mmCIF file of C-alpha atoms in Angstrom:
data_model
loop_
_atom_site.group_PDB
_atom_site.id
_atom_site.type_symbol
_atom_site.label_atom_id
_atom_site.label_comp_id
_atom_site.label_asym_id
_atom_site.label_seq_id
_atom_site.Cartn_x
_atom_site.Cartn_y
_atom_site.Cartn_z
ATOM 1 C CA UNK A 24 116.659 141.394 174.120
ATOM 2 C CA UNK A 25 113.191 141.708 172.696
ATOM 3 C CA UNK A 26 110.938 139.464 174.829
ATOM 4 C CA UNK A 27 108.472 139.072 171.990
ATOM 5 C CA UNK A 28 110.985 137.168 169.855
ATOM 6 C CA UNK A 29 111.422 133.507 170.558
ATOM 7 C CA UNK A 30 112.320 130.254 168.954
ATOM 8 C CA UNK A 31 110.881 127.061 170.467
ATOM 9 C CA UNK A 32 111.378 124.869 167.381
ATOM 10 C CA UNK A 33 114.115 123.581 165.098
ATOM 11 C CA UNK A 34 113.825 123.109 161.368
ATOM 12 C CA UNK A 35 115.366 120.381 159.217
ATOM 13 C CA UNK A 36 115.004 118.900 155.759
ATOM 14 C CA UNK A 37 112.409 116.243 154.897
ATOM 15 C CA UNK A 38 111.316 114.599 151.725
ATOM 16 C CA UNK A 39 108.771 117.336 151.098
ATOM 17 C CA UNK A 40 111.306 120.029 151.907
ATOM 18 C CA UNK A 41 111.084 120.593 155.667
ATOM 19 C CA UNK A 42 110.720 118.690 158.921
ATOM 20 C CA UNK A 43 109.343 120.675 161.796
ATOM 21 C CA UNK A 44 110.056 119.661 165.362
ATOM 22 C CA UNK A 45 108.054 121.152 168.235
ATOM 23 C CA UNK A 46 109.610 120.915 171.690
ATOM 24 C CA UNK A 47 107.839 118.638 174.070
ATOM 25 C CA UNK A 48 109.415 117.670 177.342
ATOM 26 C CA UNK A 49 112.935 118.474 176.201
ATOM 27 C CA UNK A 50 113.440 121.353 173.717
ATOM 28 C CA UNK A 51 115.476 120.515 170.625
ATOM 29 C CA UNK A 52 116.975 124.008 170.345
ATOM 30 C CA UNK A 53 117.958 126.698 172.864
ATOM 31 C CA UNK A 54 115.578 129.620 172.837
ATOM 32 C CA UNK A 55 117.071 132.955 171.824
ATOM 33 C CA UNK A 56 115.281 135.489 174.022
ATOM 34 C CA UNK A 57 114.323 136.080 177.624
ATOM 35 C CA UNK A 58 110.658 135.421 176.923
ATOM 36 C CA UNK A 59 111.438 132.104 175.285
ATOM 37 C CA UNK A 60 113.609 130.975 178.178
ATOM 38 C CA UNK A 61 111.212 132.019 180.895
ATOM 39 C CA UNK A 62 107.996 130.841 179.280
ATOM 40 C CA UNK A 63 109.478 127.534 178.171
ATOM 41 C CA UNK A 64 110.652 126.658 181.668
ATOM 42 C CA UNK A 65 107.349 127.758 183.126
ATOM 43 C CA UNK A 66 105.087 125.759 180.860
ATOM 44 C CA UNK A 67 107.282 122.648 180.899
ATOM 45 C CA UNK A 68 107.307 122.600 184.668
ATOM 46 C CA UNK A 69 103.538 122.943 184.717
ATOM 47 C CA UNK A 70 102.946 120.369 182.002
ATOM 48 C CA UNK A 71 105.293 117.720 183.370
ATOM 49 C CA UNK A 72 104.975 118.533 187.076
ATOM 50 C CA UNK A 73 108.665 117.709 187.320
ATOM 51 C CA UNK A 74 111.926 119.610 187.952
ATOM 52 C CA UNK A 75 113.288 121.450 184.917
ATOM 53 C CA UNK A 76 116.843 122.635 184.261
ATOM 54 C CA UNK A 77 116.258 126.373 184.146
ATOM 55 C CA UNK A 78 118.187 128.645 181.776
ATOM 56 C CA UNK A 79 120.735 131.035 183.262
ATOM 57 C CA UNK A 80 118.347 133.980 183.274
ATOM 58 C CA UNK A 81 115.972 132.137 185.598
ATOM 59 C CA UNK A 82 118.792 131.158 187.910
ATOM 60 C CA UNK A 83 119.909 134.774 188.107
ATOM 61 C CA UNK A 84 116.395 136.016 188.846
ATOM 62 C CA UNK A 85 114.695 133.288 190.890
ATOM 63 C CA UNK A 86 111.633 135.474 191.564
ATOM 64 C CA UNK A 87 111.023 136.383 187.944
ATOM 65 C CA UNK A 88 108.387 133.650 188.100
ATOM 66 C CA UNK A 89 105.749 134.033 190.788
ATOM 67 C CA UNK A 90 103.172 131.397 191.599
ATOM 68 C CA UNK A 91 99.635 132.630 192.199
ATOM 69 C CA UNK A 92 99.847 131.313 195.759
ATOM 70 C CA UNK A 93 102.772 133.688 196.326
ATOM 71 C CA UNK A 94 100.904 136.817 195.219
ATOM 72 C CA UNK A 95 100.374 139.485 197.809
ATOM 73 C CA UNK A 96 96.812 140.542 198.498
ATOM 74 C CA UNK A 97 97.360 143.656 196.358
ATOM 75 C CA UNK A 98 98.804 141.601 193.498
ATOM 76 C CA UNK A 99 95.943 139.138 193.698
ATOM 77 C CA UNK A 100 93.366 141.926 193.646
ATOM 78 C CA UNK A 101 95.089 143.625 190.698
ATOM 79 C CA UNK A 102 95.283 140.357 188.757
ATOM 80 C CA UNK A 103 91.624 139.519 189.331
ATOM 81 C CA UNK A 104 90.615 143.002 188.172
ATOM 82 C CA UNK A 105 92.839 142.789 185.103
ATOM 83 C CA UNK A 106 91.519 139.331 184.302
ATOM 84 C CA UNK A 107 87.939 140.576 184.205
ATOM 85 C CA UNK A 108 88.619 143.857 182.446
ATOM 86 C CA UNK A 109 91.491 143.018 180.107
ATOM 87 C CA UNK A 110 92.674 139.391 179.961
ATOM 88 C CA UNK A 111 89.288 137.713 179.602
ATOM 89 C CA UNK A 112 88.157 140.089 176.803
ATOM 90 C CA UNK A 113 91.462 139.478 174.981
ATOM 91 C CA UNK A 114 90.984 135.740 175.414
ATOM 92 C CA UNK A 115 87.388 135.877 174.154
ATOM 93 C CA UNK A 116 88.506 137.775 171.046
ATOM 94 C CA UNK A 117 91.208 135.190 170.382
ATOM 95 C CA UNK A 118 88.764 132.323 170.913
ATOM 96 C CA UNK A 119 86.387 133.877 168.383
ATOM 97 C CA UNK A 120 89.205 133.939 165.817
ATOM 98 C CA UNK A 121 89.805 130.205 166.252
ATOM 99 C CA UNK A 122 86.233 129.195 166.924
ATOM 100 C CA UNK A 123 85.763 125.485 166.308
ATOM 101 C CA UNK A 124 89.506 124.847 166.573
ATOM 102 C CA UNK A 125 90.084 125.129 170.314
ATOM 103 C CA UNK A 126 91.109 122.211 172.564
ATOM 104 C CA UNK A 127 89.066 123.638 175.463
ATOM 105 C CA UNK A 128 85.904 125.612 176.073
ATOM 106 C CA UNK A 129 86.533 129.371 176.401
ATOM 107 C CA UNK A 130 84.177 129.409 179.374
ATOM 108 C CA UNK A 131 86.488 127.023 181.213
ATOM 109 C CA UNK A 132 89.258 129.638 181.480
ATOM 110 C CA UNK A 133 89.068 131.457 184.797
ATOM 111 C CA UNK A 134 91.244 132.707 187.632
ATOM 112 C CA UNK A 135 91.000 129.173 189.020
ATOM 113 C CA UNK A 136 93.150 127.980 186.081
ATOM 114 C CA UNK A 137 95.870 130.562 186.674
ATOM 115 C CA UNK A 138 99.220 129.077 187.705
ATOM 116 C CA UNK A 139 101.928 131.725 187.648
ATOM 117 C CA UNK A 140 103.204 135.020 186.313
ATOM 118 C CA UNK A 141 106.456 135.267 184.360
ATOM 119 C CA UNK A 142 107.939 138.746 184.647
ATOM 120 C CA UNK A 143 107.309 141.517 187.132
ATOM 121 C CA UNK A 144 106.288 144.600 185.201
ATOM 122 C CA UNK A 145 103.333 144.429 182.802
ATOM 123 C CA UNK A 146 104.143 147.945 181.559
ATOM 124 C CA UNK A 147 107.160 146.249 179.938
ATOM 125 C CA UNK A 148 106.322 142.550 179.771
ATOM 126 C CA UNK A 149 104.582 139.888 181.827
ATOM 127 C CA UNK A 150 103.230 136.489 180.852
ATOM 128 C CA UNK A 151 100.284 134.952 182.714
ATOM 129 C CA UNK A 152 100.309 131.162 182.514
ATOM 130 C CA UNK A 153 97.101 129.130 182.780
ATOM 131 C CA UNK A 154 96.551 125.379 182.568
ATOM 132 C CA UNK A 155 93.111 124.511 181.195
ATOM 133 C CA UNK A 156 92.097 120.858 180.844
ATOM 134 C CA UNK A 157 95.780 119.926 180.552
ATOM 135 C CA UNK A 158 96.495 122.658 177.970
ATOM 136 C CA UNK A 159 99.021 125.394 178.761
ATOM 137 C CA UNK A 160 97.815 128.861 177.783
ATOM 138 C CA UNK A 161 99.854 132.071 177.900
ATOM 139 C CA UNK A 162 98.377 135.560 177.975
ATOM 140 C CA UNK A 163 100.879 138.346 177.471
ATOM 141 C CA UNK A 164 100.504 141.745 179.118
ATOM 142 C CA UNK A 165 102.956 144.161 177.541
ATOM 143 C CA UNK A 166 102.875 147.948 177.330
ATOM 144 C CA UNK A 167 99.179 148.065 178.093
ATOM 145 C CA UNK A 168 98.231 145.425 175.510
ATOM 146 C CA UNK A 169 96.882 142.021 176.552
ATOM 147 C CA UNK A 170 96.827 139.172 174.060
ATOM 148 C CA UNK A 171 96.985 135.410 173.868
ATOM 149 C CA UNK A 172 100.423 134.495 172.532
ATOM 150 C CA UNK A 173 100.992 130.864 173.491
ATOM 151 C CA UNK A 174 99.198 127.531 173.637
ATOM 152 C CA UNK A 175 100.508 124.007 173.989
ATOM 153 C CA UNK A 176 98.548 120.778 174.262
ATOM 154 C CA UNK A 177 101.210 118.249 175.314
ATOM 155 C CA UNK A 178 98.893 115.347 174.558
ATOM 156 C CA UNK A 179 99.279 116.290 170.904
ATOM 157 C CA UNK A 180 102.704 117.939 170.660
ATOM 158 C CA UNK A 181 104.451 115.051 172.406
ATOM 159 C CA UNK A 182 103.484 112.957 169.399
ATOM 160 C CA UNK A 183 105.704 115.200 167.293
ATOM 161 C CA UNK A 184 108.790 113.668 168.896
ATOM 162 C CA UNK A 185 107.499 110.090 168.632
ATOM 163 C CA UNK A 186 108.069 107.769 165.702
ATOM 164 C CA UNK A 187 105.058 107.032 163.489
ATOM 165 C CA UNK A 188 103.184 103.863 164.307
ATOM 166 C CA UNK A 189 104.452 100.833 162.457
ATOM 167 C CA UNK A 190 102.311 100.076 159.437
ATOM 168 C CA UNK A 191 100.333 103.300 159.676
ATOM 169 C CA UNK A 192 100.187 105.148 156.377
ATOM 170 C CA UNK A 193 100.887 108.892 156.577
ATOM 171 C CA UNK A 194 97.764 111.008 156.136
ATOM 172 C CA UNK A 195 98.575 113.841 153.758
ATOM 173 C CA UNK A 196 95.166 115.541 153.918
ATOM 174 C CA UNK A 197 95.118 118.409 156.427
ATOM 175 C CA UNK A 198 92.249 119.619 158.667
ATOM 176 C CA UNK A 199 92.663 123.304 157.681
ATOM 177 C CA UNK A 200 93.461 125.149 154.461
ATOM 178 C CA UNK A 201 95.109 128.462 153.598
ATOM 179 C CA UNK A 202 91.877 130.377 153.060
ATOM 180 C CA UNK A 203 90.584 129.362 156.483
ATOM 181 C CA UNK A 204 93.883 130.262 158.119
ATOM 182 C CA UNK A 205 94.081 133.691 156.481
ATOM 183 C CA UNK A 206 90.627 134.497 157.912
ATOM 184 C CA UNK A 207 91.619 133.239 161.372
ATOM 185 C CA UNK A 208 94.799 135.308 161.371
ATOM 186 C CA UNK A 209 93.031 138.502 160.297
ATOM 187 C CA UNK A 210 90.521 138.011 163.094
ATOM 188 C CA UNK A 211 93.326 137.246 165.533
ATOM 189 C CA UNK A 212 95.907 139.976 164.930
ATOM 190 C CA UNK A 213 94.357 142.206 162.289
ATOM 191 C CA UNK A 214 97.106 141.504 159.768
ATOM 192 C CA UNK A 215 96.171 140.412 156.251
ATOM 193 C CA UNK A 216 98.571 137.743 155.065
ATOM 194 C CA UNK A 217 98.886 136.594 151.481
ATOM 195 C CA UNK A 218 98.234 132.931 150.783
ATOM 196 C CA UNK A 219 101.934 132.521 149.967
ATOM 197 C CA UNK A 220 102.813 133.758 153.463
ATOM 198 C CA UNK A 221 100.955 130.802 155.002
ATOM 199 C CA UNK A 222 102.941 127.582 154.697
ATOM 200 C CA UNK A 223 101.305 124.252 155.537
ATOM 201 C CA UNK A 224 103.025 120.897 155.999
ATOM 202 C CA UNK A 225 101.276 117.606 156.838
ATOM 203 C CA UNK A 226 102.267 116.701 160.398
ATOM 204 C CA UNK A 227 102.641 113.060 159.367
ATOM 205 C CA UNK A 228 106.012 113.995 157.821
ATOM 206 C CA UNK A 229 107.575 114.753 161.190
ATOM 207 C CA UNK A 230 106.331 112.233 163.734
ATOM 208 C CA UNK A 231 103.365 110.337 165.089
ATOM 209 C CA UNK A 232 100.914 113.237 164.906
ATOM 210 C CA UNK A 233 99.199 111.823 161.848
ATOM 211 C CA UNK A 234 96.565 113.771 159.922
ATOM 212 C CA UNK A 235 97.379 117.169 161.401
ATOM 213 C CA UNK A 236 99.000 120.298 159.996
ATOM 214 C CA UNK A 237 102.090 122.371 160.770
ATOM 215 C CA UNK A 238 101.623 126.039 159.918
ATOM 216 C CA UNK A 239 104.341 128.671 159.586
ATOM 217 C CA UNK A 240 103.240 132.226 158.841
ATOM 218 C CA UNK A 241 105.249 135.143 157.489
ATOM 219 C CA UNK A 242 108.949 135.795 157.714
ATOM 220 C CA UNK A 243 111.729 133.846 156.059
ATOM 221 C CA UNK A 244 110.747 130.187 155.551
ATOM 222 C CA UNK A 245 114.297 129.162 156.513
ATOM 223 C CA UNK A 246 114.491 131.334 159.647
ATOM 224 C CA UNK A 247 112.109 130.224 162.392
ATOM 225 C CA UNK A 248 112.927 133.320 164.481
ATOM 226 C CA UNK A 249 111.302 135.510 161.832
ATOM 227 C CA UNK A 250 107.976 133.684 161.647
ATOM 228 C CA UNK A 251 105.007 135.724 162.852
ATOM 229 C CA UNK A 252 102.899 132.731 163.809
ATOM 230 C CA UNK A 253 103.641 129.098 164.497
ATOM 231 C CA UNK A 254 100.684 126.749 164.724
ATOM 232 C CA UNK A 255 100.060 123.031 164.891
ATOM 233 C CA UNK A 256 96.630 121.505 164.344
ATOM 234 C CA UNK A 257 95.757 117.957 165.320
ATOM 235 C CA UNK A 258 93.898 115.564 163.050
ATOM 236 C CA UNK A 259 90.656 116.775 164.642
ATOM 237 C CA UNK A 260 91.378 120.358 163.542
ATOM 238 C CA UNK A 261 91.993 121.543 167.105
ATOM 239 C CA UNK A 262 94.950 123.760 167.927
ATOM 240 C CA UNK A 263 97.728 121.733 169.516
ATOM 241 C CA UNK A 264 100.328 124.487 169.486
ATOM 242 C CA UNK A 265 100.217 128.251 168.989
ATOM 243 C CA UNK A 266 102.992 130.789 169.168
ATOM 244 C CA UNK A 267 102.520 134.429 168.273
ATOM 245 C CA UNK A 268 105.540 136.524 167.374
ATOM 246 C CA UNK A 269 105.913 140.108 166.242
ATOM 247 C CA UNK A 270 102.597 141.000 164.640
ATOM 248 C CA UNK A 271 100.717 144.228 164.912
ATOM 249 C CA UNK A 272 97.468 144.230 166.854
ATOM 250 C CA UNK A 273 94.204 145.961 165.982
#
């Protein structure tokens, strides 16, 4: 399986054409790759601080996830070096791409926020999971390339599974537009997307997250596994959810 591919969402029809559900505490669809299974269990356990029913792959490899407190002295030293030399620079570059749209300060991300590693071999694939001000952040280290590939703010995404407030009119206006997103994505991954490749849906169509935007980028609109980016913005324009798929890096 390709660990870069994952599906953490399910798609369904709505009046405008599509309803988009983001997993919160309980995923609505089984993930289709090892990365999806491992990262989903990891971030849910961190976000909810509660037991999670792990997929089979985690049960077969109980040490595929390693808490920072379980690192050996050599592993800890290697991680701290990599954080300074590779992970922090990758994070800073990503933060610059989404400047003004982040749910936390870039300066607040440090080794103190690190929770656990998913995977054992960064020459193949490892995911480093941080929790910053309640937001789960994933930094992937794969084949010598470090990049941010996951973010989830449960305070916002949990609203996706909640019914809209009674009497509250849906807000159709969105806090970001296609031109802004195309610029963000170029700065993020170096890939120039056409405006037609960036699909926006008001979040009010799919739950209680009113005034935000659901963004699907690239791939087949009807096949979530093929999307190159999945993003959710809250009404304040801050990223509530970010998932990076198979895109080339600069």
